[in-house]
mmCIF file of C-alpha atoms in Angstrom:
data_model
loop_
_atom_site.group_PDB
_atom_site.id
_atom_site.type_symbol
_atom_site.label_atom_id
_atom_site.label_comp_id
_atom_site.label_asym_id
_atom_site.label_seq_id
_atom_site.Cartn_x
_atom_site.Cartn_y
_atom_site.Cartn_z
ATOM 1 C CA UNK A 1 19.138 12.486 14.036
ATOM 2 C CA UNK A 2 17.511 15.620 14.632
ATOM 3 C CA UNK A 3 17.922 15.392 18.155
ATOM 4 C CA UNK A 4 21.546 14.739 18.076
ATOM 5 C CA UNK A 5 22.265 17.853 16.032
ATOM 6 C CA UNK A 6 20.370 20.267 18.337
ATOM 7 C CA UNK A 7 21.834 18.610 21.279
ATOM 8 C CA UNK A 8 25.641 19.474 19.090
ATOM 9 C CA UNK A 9 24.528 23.155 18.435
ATOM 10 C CA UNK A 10 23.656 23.526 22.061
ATOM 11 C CA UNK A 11 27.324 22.173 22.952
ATOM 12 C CA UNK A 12 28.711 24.133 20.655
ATOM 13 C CA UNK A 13 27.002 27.843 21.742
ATOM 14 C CA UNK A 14 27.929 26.376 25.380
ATOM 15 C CA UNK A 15 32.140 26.286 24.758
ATOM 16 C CA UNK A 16 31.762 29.398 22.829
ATOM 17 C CA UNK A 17 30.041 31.091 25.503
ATOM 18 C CA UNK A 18 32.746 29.630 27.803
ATOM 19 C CA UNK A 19 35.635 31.891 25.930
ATOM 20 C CA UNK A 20 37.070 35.257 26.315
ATOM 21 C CA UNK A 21 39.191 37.271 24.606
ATOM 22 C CA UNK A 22 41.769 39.786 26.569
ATOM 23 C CA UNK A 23 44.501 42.434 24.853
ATOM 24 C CA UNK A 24 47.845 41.947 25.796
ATOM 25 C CA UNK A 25 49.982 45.637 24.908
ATOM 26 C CA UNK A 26 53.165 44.496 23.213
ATOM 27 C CA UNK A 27 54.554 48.186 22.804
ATOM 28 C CA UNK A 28 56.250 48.907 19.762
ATOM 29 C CA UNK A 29 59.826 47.540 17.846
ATOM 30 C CA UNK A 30 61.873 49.407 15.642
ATOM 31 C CA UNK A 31 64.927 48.030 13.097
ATOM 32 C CA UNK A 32 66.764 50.628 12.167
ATOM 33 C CA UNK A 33 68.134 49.830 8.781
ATOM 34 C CA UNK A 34 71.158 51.900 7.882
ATOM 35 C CA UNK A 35 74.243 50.124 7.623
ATOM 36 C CA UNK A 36 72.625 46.581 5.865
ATOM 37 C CA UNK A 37 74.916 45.006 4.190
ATOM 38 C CA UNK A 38 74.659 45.157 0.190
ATOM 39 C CA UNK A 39 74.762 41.552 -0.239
ATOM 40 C CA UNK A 40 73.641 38.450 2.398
ATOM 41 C CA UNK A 41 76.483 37.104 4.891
ATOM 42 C CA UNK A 42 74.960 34.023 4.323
ATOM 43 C CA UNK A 43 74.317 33.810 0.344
ATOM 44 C CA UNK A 44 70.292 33.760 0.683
ATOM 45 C CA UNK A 45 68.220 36.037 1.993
ATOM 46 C CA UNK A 46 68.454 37.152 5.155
ATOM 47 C CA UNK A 47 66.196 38.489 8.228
ATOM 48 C CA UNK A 48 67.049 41.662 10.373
ATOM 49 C CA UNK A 49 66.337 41.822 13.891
ATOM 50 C CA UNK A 50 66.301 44.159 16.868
ATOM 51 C CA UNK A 51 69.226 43.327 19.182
ATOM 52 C CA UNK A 52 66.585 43.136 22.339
ATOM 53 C CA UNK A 53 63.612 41.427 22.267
ATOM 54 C CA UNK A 54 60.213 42.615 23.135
ATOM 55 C CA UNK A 55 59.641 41.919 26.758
ATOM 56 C CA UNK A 56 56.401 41.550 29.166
ATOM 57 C CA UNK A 57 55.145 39.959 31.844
ATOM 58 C CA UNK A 58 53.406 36.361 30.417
ATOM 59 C CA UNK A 59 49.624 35.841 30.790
ATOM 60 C CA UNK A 60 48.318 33.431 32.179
ATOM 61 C CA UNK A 61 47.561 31.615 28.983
ATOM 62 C CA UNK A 62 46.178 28.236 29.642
ATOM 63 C CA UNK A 63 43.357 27.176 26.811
ATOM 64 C CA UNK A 64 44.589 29.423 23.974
ATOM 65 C CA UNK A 65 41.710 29.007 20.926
ATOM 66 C CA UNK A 66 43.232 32.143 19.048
ATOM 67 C CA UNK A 67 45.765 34.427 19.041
ATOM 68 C CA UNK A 68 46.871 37.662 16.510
ATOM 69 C CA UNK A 69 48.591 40.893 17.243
ATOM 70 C CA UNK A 70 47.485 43.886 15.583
ATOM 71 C CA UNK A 71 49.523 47.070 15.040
ATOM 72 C CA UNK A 72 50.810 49.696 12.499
ATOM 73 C CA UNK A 73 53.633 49.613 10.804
ATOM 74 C CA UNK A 74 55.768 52.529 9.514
ATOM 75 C CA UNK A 75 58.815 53.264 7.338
ATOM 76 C CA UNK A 76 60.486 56.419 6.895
ATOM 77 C CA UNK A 77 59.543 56.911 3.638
ATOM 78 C CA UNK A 78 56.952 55.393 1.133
ATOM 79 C CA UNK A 79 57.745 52.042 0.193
ATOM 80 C CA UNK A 80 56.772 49.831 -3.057
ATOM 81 C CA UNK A 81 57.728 46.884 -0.977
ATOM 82 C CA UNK A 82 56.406 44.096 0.439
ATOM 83 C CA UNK A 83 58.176 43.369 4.362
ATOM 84 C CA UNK A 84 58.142 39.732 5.699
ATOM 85 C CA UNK A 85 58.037 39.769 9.217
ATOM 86 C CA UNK A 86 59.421 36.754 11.122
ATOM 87 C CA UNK A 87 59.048 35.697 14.623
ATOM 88 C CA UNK A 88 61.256 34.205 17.361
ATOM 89 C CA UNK A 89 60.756 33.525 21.210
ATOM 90 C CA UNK A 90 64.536 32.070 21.445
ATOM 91 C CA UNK A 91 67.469 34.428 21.105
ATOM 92 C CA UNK A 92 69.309 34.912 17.805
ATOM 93 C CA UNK A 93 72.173 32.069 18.082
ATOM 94 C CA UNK A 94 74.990 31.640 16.187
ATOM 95 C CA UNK A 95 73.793 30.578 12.874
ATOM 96 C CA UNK A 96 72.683 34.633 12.964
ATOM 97 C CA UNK A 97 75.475 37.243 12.367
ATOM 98 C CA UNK A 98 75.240 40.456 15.061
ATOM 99 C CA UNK A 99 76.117 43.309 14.379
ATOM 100 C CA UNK A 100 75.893 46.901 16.978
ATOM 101 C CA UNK A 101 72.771 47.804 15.287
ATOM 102 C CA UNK A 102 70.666 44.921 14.716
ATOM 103 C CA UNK A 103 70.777 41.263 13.939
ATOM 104 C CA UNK A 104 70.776 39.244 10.732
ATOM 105 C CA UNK A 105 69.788 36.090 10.345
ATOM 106 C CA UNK A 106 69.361 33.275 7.089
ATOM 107 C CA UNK A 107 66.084 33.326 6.386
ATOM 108 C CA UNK A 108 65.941 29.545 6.537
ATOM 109 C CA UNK A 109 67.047 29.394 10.518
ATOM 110 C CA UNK A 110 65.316 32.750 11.263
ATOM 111 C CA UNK A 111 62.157 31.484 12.715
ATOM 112 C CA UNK A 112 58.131 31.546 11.721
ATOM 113 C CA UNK A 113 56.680 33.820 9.141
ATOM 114 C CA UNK A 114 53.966 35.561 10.424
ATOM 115 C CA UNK A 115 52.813 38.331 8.495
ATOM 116 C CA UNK A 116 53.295 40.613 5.225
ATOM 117 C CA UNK A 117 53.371 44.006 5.185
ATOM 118 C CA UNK A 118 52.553 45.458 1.476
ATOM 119 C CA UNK A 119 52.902 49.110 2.386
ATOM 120 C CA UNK A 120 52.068 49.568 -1.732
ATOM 121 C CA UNK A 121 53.312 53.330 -2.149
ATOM 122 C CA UNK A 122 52.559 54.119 1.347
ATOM 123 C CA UNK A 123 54.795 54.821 4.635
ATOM 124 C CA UNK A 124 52.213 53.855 7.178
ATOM 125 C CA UNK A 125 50.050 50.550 7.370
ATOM 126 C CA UNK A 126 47.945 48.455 9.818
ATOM 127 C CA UNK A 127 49.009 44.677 10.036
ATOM 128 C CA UNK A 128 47.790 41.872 11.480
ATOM 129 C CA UNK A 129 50.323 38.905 12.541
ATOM 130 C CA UNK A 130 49.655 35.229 13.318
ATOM 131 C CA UNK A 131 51.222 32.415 14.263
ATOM 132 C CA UNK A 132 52.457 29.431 16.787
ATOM 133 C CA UNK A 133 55.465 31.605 17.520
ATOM 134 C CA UNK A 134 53.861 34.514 18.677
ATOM 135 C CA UNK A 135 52.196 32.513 21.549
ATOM 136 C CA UNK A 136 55.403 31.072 22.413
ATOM 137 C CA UNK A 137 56.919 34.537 23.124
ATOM 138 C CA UNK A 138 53.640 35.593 24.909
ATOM 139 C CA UNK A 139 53.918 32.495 27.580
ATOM 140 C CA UNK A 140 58.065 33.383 27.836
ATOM 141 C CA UNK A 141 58.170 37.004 28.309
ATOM 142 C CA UNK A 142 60.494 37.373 25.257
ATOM 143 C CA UNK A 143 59.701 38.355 21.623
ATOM 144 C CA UNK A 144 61.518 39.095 18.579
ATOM 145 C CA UNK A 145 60.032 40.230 15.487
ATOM 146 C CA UNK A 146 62.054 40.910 12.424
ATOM 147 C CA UNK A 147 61.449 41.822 8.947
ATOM 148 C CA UNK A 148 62.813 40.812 5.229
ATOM 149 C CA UNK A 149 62.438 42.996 2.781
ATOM 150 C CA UNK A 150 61.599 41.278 -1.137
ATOM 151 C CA UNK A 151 64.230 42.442 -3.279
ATOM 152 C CA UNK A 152 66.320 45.221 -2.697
ATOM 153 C CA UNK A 153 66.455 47.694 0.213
ATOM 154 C CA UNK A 154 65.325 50.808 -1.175
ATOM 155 C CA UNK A 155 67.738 53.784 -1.404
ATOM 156 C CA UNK A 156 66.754 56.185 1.975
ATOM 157 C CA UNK A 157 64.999 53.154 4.478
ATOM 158 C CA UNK A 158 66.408 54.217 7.416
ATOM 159 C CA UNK A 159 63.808 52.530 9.581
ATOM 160 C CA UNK A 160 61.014 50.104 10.317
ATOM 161 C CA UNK A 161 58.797 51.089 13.514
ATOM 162 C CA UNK A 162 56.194 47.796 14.268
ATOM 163 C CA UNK A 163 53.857 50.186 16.946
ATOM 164 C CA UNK A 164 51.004 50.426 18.670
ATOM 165 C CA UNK A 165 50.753 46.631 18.850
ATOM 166 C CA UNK A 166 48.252 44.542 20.503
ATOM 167 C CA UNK A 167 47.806 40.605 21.242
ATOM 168 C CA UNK A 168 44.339 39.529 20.736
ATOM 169 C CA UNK A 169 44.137 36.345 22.936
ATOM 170 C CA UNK A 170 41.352 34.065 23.031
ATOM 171 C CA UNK A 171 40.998 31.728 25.687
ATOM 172 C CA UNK A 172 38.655 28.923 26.665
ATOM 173 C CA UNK A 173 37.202 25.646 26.986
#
């Protein structure tokens, strides 16, 4: 019995050691939220996107063991909100409602969750993101992230800016 475990640790610290993690730069996304309407097209909540996606050249992303994007996200003013942020990899269809500015979609048909932002009082906040989604958009080239705000938009939020993010990719056996 004793055997068999040592020989599992040893298997074990020999696929760890067979990983490595690489940064992918994913730039920075911003929703500029003037003009939301007062109420939801759709008579739930709703999501806004960006009208383009987020766009790079895919990794080569074969044995993905773990994936997160990092960033900072800021508002134009201090917010005592917490901001859902949603991912897609697939274009907006028509269950979402476009508008020149941005994109709105029903929260139930507006993708994966992946994060919360609780900026609590502040304007500017780190985040870190996860989920199947995200990976998705990584291997496609394309990425949409969007945000829902709880409650009420806040009188004066202009803007959202997601920047400075980062995909933290781990791949391996």
């Amino acid at each position: 019995m004793r055997k068999m475990r040592l020989s599992f640790l040893i298997l074990a610290t020999l696929l760890a050691a067979c990983s490595y993690t690489f940064t992918v730069d994913l730039g920075s996304t911003s929703l500029n939220l003037d003009g939301l309407p007062p109420t939801s097209p759709f008579g739930e909540p709703y999501v806004v996107y960006p009208k383009t996606p987020i766009t790079l050249n895919p990794p080569p992303l074969d044995v993905v063991r773990a994936l997160w994007v990092q960033g900072v996200a800021r508002a134009n003013l201090p917010l005592n909100a917490r901001v859902l942020v949603y991912a897609r990899a697939q274009e907006p269809g028509s269950e979402c409602y476009a508008t020149n500015q941005f994109v709105l979609c029903p929260a139930s048909k507006a993708g994966e969750r992946v994060g919360t932002l609780d900026f609590g009082g502040q304007s500017e906040i780190p985040f870190t993101l996860t989920g199947d989604t995200l990976l998705q958009g990584l291997r496609q080239g394309r990425l949409w992230l969007g945000v829902a705000l709880e409650g009420s938009v806040p009188p004066g939020l202009g803007e959202i800016r997601l920047e400075e993010m980062k995909a933290h990719v781990t791949v391996g056996l």
